[in-house]
Each structure stands twice: as C-alpha cells, then as structure tokens.
Coordinates of C-alpha atoms in Angstrom, one line a residue:
X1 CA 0.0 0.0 0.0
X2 CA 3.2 2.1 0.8
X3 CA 4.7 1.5 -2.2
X4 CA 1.5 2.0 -4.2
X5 CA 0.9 5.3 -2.5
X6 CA 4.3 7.0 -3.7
X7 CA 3.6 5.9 -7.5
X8 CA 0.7 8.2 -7.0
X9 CA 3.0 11.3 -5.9
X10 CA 5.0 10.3 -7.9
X11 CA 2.7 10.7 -10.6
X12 CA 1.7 13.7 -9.1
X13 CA 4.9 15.3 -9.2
X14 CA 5.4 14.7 -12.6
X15 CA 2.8 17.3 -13.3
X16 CA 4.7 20.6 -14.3
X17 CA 3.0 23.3 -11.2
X18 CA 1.9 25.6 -13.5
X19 CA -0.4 22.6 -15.2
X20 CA -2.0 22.1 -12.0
X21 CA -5.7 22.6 -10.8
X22 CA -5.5 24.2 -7.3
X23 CA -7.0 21.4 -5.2
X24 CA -9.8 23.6 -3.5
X25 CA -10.6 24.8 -7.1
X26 CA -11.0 20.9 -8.3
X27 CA -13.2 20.1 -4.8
X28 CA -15.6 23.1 -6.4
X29 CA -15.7 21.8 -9.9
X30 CA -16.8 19.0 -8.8
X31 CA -19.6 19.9 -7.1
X32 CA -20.3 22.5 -10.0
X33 CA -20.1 19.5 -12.5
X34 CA -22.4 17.3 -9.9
X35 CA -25.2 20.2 -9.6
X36 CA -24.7 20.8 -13.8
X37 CA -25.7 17.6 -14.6
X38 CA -28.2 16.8 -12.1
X39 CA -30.1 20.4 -12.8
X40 CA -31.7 19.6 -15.8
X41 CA -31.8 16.2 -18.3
X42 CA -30.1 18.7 -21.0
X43 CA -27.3 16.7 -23.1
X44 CA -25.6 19.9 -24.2
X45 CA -25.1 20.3 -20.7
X46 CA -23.4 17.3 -20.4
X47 CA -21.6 17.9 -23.5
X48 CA -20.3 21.1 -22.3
X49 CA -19.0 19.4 -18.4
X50 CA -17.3 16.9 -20.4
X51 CA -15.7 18.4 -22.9
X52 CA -14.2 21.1 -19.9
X53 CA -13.2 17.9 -18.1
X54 CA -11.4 16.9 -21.7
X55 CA -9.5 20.0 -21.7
X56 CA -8.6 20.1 -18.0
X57 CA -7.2 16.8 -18.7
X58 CA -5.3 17.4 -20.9
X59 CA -3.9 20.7 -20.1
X60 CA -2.2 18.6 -17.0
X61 CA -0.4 16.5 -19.0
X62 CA -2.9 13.3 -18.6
X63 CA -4.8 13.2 -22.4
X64 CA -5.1 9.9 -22.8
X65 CA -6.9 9.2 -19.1
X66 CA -9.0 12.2 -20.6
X67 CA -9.2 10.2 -23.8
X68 CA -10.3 7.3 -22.2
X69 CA -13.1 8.8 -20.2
X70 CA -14.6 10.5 -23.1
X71 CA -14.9 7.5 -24.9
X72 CA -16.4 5.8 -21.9
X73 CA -19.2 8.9 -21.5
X74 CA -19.4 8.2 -25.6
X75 CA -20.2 4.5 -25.0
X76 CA -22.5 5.3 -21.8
X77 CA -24.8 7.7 -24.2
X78 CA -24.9 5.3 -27.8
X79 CA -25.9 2.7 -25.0
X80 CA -28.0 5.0 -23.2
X81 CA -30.3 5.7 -26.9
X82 CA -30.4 2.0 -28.0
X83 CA -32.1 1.2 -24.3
X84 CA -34.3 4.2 -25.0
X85 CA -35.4 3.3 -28.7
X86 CA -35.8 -0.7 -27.6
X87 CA -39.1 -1.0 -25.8
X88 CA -40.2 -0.5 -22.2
X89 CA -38.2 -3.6 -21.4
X90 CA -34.6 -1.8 -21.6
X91 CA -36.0 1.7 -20.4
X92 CA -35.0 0.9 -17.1
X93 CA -31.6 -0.1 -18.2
X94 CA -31.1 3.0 -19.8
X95 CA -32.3 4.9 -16.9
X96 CA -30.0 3.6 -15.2
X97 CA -27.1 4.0 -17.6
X98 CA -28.0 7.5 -17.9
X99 CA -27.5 8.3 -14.2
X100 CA -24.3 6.9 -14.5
X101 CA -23.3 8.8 -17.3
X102 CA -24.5 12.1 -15.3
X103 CA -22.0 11.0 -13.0
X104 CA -19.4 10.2 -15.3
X105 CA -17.9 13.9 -15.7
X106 CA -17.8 14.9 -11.7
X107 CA -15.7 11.1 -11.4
X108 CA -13.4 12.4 -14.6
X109 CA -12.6 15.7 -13.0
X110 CA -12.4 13.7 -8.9
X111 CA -9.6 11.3 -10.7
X112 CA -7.9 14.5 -12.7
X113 CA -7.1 15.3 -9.0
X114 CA -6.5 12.2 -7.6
X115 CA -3.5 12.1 -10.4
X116 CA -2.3 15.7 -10.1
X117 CA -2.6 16.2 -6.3
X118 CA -0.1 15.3 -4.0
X119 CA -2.1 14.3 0.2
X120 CA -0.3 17.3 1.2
X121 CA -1.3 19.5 -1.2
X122 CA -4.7 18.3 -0.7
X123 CA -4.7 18.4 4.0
X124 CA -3.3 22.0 3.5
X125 CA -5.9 23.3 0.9
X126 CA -8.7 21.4 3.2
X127 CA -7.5 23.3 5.8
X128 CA -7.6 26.7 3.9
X129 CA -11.0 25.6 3.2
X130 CA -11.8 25.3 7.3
X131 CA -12.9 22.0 7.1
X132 CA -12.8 19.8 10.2
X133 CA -9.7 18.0 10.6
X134 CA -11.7 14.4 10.4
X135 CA -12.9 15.5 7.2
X136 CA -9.5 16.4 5.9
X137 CA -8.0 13.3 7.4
X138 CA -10.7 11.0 6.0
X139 CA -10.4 12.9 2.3
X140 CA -6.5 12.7 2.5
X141 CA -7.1 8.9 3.2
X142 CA -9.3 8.5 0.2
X143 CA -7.3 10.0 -2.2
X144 CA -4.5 7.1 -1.4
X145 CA -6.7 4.8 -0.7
X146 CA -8.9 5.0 -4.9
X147 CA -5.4 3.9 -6.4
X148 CA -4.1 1.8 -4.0
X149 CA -7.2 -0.5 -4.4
X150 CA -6.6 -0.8 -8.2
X151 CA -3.1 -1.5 -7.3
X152 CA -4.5 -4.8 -5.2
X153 CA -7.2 -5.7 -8.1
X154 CA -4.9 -5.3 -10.2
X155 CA -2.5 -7.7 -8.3
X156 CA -5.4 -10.1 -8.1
X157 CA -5.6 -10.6 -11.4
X158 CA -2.6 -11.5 -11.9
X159 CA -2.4 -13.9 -9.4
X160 CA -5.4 -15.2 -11.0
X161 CA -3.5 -15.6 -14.4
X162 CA -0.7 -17.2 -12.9
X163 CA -2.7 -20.0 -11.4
X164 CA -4.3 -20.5 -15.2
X165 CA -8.0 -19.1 -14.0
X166 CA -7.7 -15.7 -15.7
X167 CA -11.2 -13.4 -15.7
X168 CA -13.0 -13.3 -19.1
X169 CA -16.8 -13.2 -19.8
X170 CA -17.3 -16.5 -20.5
X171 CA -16.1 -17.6 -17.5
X172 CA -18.2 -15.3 -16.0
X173 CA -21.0 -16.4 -17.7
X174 CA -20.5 -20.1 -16.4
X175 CA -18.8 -20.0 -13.3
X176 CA -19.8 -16.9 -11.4
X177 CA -19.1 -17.8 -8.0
X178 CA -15.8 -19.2 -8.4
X179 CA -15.3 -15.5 -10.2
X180 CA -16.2 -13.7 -6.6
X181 CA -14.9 -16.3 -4.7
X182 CA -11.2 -16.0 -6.6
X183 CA -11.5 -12.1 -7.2
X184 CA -13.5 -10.5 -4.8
X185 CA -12.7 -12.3 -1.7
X186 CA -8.9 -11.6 -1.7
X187 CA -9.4 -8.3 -2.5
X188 CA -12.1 -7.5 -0.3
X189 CA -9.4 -9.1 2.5
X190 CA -6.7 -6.7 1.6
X191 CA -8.8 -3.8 2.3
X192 CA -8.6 -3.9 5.4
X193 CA -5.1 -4.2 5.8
X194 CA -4.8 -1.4 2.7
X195 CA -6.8 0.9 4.8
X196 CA -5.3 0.6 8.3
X197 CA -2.0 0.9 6.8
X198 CA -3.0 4.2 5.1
X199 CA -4.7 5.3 8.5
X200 CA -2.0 4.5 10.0
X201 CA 0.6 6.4 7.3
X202 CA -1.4 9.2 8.0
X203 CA -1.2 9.7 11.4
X204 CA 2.7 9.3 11.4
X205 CA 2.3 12.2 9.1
X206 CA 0.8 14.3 12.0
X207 CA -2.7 14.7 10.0
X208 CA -4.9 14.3 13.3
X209 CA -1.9 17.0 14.9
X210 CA -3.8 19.5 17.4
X211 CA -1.9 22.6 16.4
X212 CA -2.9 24.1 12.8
X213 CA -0.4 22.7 9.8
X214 CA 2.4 24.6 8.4
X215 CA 2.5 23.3 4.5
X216 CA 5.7 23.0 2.5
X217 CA 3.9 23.4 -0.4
X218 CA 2.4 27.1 -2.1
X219 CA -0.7 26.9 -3.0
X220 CA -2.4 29.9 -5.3
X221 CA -5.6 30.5 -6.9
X222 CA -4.1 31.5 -10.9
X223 CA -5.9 32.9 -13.6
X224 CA -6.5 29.5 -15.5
X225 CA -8.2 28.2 -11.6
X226 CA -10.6 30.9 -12.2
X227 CA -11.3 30.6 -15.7
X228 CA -12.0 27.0 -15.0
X229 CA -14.3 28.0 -12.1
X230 CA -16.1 30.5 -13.9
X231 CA -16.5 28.3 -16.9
X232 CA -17.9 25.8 -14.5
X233 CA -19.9 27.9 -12.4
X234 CA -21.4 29.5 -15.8
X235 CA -22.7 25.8 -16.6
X236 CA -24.1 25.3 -13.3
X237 CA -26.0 28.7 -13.9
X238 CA -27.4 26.9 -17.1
X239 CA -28.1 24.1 -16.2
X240 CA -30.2 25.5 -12.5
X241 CA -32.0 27.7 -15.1
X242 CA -33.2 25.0 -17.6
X243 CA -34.3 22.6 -14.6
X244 CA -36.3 25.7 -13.6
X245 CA -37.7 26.2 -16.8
X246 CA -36.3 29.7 -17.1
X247 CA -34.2 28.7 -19.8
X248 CA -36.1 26.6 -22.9

C-alpha cells in the first residue's frame, strides 16, 4: 500500500506546477459538474461538463486518461439511446445508464485530482478551506486509498493468471461464484489491511496533529483556476435555469 501510494506522488509530481488545478478549485468543480448535470436532463449540458473535463485533462499532461473517459461517456450515451429506442423492457436499463453517465464527468474531474494532487497539497488546501480535521484526514485517506485498491485488483488478477484461471466473460458467464470467490474475496481481505496501513501512514504524518499545519507546499488560486471556475460555475448557472424552466 506504501509503495502504491508513492507511485501516486510520484505521478503527481510529474505534473509541471503551473499545469495544475488548485485542489480547493477541483473540490468546487466537482460539485459544480455534480449540480450541472443533475439540474436539468439537458445533453448539451453534459456535452459542455465533459468536454471542460477533456481539456482540463489534458492541459495537465494526462490526455489519454481524458481520452479514455470521453470515450467511456461516448459508450454510456450510444448505449443510453439503444435502451431508449428498444421497448419499455430496456427503459430501465437506460435509466440507469444514464444516471451513470451524469456521474461520469464529476468522477473524470475527482480522478484529474487524484493524479495531479499530492495528500499534502490536498490536507493543507482542506485546511484553507476550514474543514474539520476528520474531514481532511478522511479525504487525504481516500485520495491514497482509490489507487491503492486498483493496485491490489490489479495484483489479483494477476495472481489469478498465474494459477491458469484468468477473468474473461465467459467464464463469468459459467462459473460466477468461483469468479467472486477468486477475485472479490482476496481483495475485499486486503482492504482492510490497505486501509489501516494508510490510516496508520497518516497519522505518522501528524494529520490528526492538534496545532494548525504549516505546508511546504504554495498553494495559489491563478488565472486559469478561475477561468476554470467560472466556466464551471457559468454551466451550473445553465443548467439551475433550464431545470427551472427559465431557460427553454
């Protein structure tokens, strides 16, 4: 988990500072992105969240995650219009679908700083923010914690390979318990151990310290941190009309 955890600052520092989203400016994207594209059912709206994600993305460094995700939001809406044009039967599929593809962009922009953001960058802009310290602790832990557990599944899986049972479809299809019993179980197990360790990383760090944190890093709200907010909060404005019906 140790290990795991400095790959992601490492990552992190790879990120030239001036191609960096403040952290308290990506904490208020995504809550801009969530309210967008829960305001109103517009797809333009959507269109317009993800394509800002896009750019974000690639403006620090990362365009083939932001790529990836597009393609994934693309996939989410084709699949999203069959369901819709296939009967009453799949309606509720694409329902569901849907809500996930709402999601898709605030998840984009949360993993664009969970890449970019280093857990002390992150505790001292919480605490700019005036957020309790269990708050701040319990976000610093999640940020290790969301690539650490790909880390273990992805450790899993090849553990799985090794011992000739690699995961495919069909053997999903015909042996699904074996599947949870060989993936999930293991990896379920490790997260326990994943997340004490990280707890316990943490308070080595002096996260939970009394006294109010001194930060190595500087931490500034630029111009292109308040382009992005405005661009985002400009959205959110859009989108609260249409739901309202202000806006046709």
């Amino acid at each position: 988990a140790a290990k795991a955890s400095e790959r992601a600052c490492g990552r992190a520092a790879a990120v030239p500072p001036a191609h960096r989203v403040d952290p308290r400016v990506s904490l208020v994207c995504i809550l801009l992105i969530g309210l967008s594209t829960f305001a109103s059912a517009s797809v333009a709206v959507e269109l317009a969240a993800m394509g800002g994600c896009v750019l974000v993305g690639i403006w620090c460094g990362r365009p083939s995650s932001a790529l990836r995700w597009a393609a994934a939001w693309a996939a989410l809406f084709v699949l999203c219009w069959l369901c819709a044009h296939s009967g009453v039967v799949l309606m509720a599929v694409g329902a569901s679908l849907a809500m996930l593809r709402r999601m898709l962009c605030a998840f984009m922009m949360a993993a664009n700083m969970v890449g970019t953001t280093r857990t002390g960058e992150l505790a001292y802009s919480l605490q700019r923010l005036g957020l309790p310290k269990r708050v701040s602790a319990a976000l610093c832990v999640m940020l290790r914690f969301a690539p650490t557990l790909g880390q273990e599944f992805g450790a899993v899986l090849d553990a799985m390979k090794v011992r000739g049972i690699a995961l495919s479809p069909a053997r999903v299809l015909r042996h699904p318990v074996q599947v949870v019993e060989n993936l999930l179980v293991p990896v379920v197990g490790r997260v326990g151990i994943v997340a004490d360790e990280l707890a316990n990383a943490a308070a080595v760090r002096g996260i939970d310290a009394p006294n109010r944190r001194t930060s190595y890093y500087e931490l500034h709200i630029g111009a292109a941190d308040a382009l992005l907010l405005a661009y985002f909060a400009a959205i959110a404005g859009v989108s609260a009309a249409l739901g309202a019906g202000v806006l046709a």
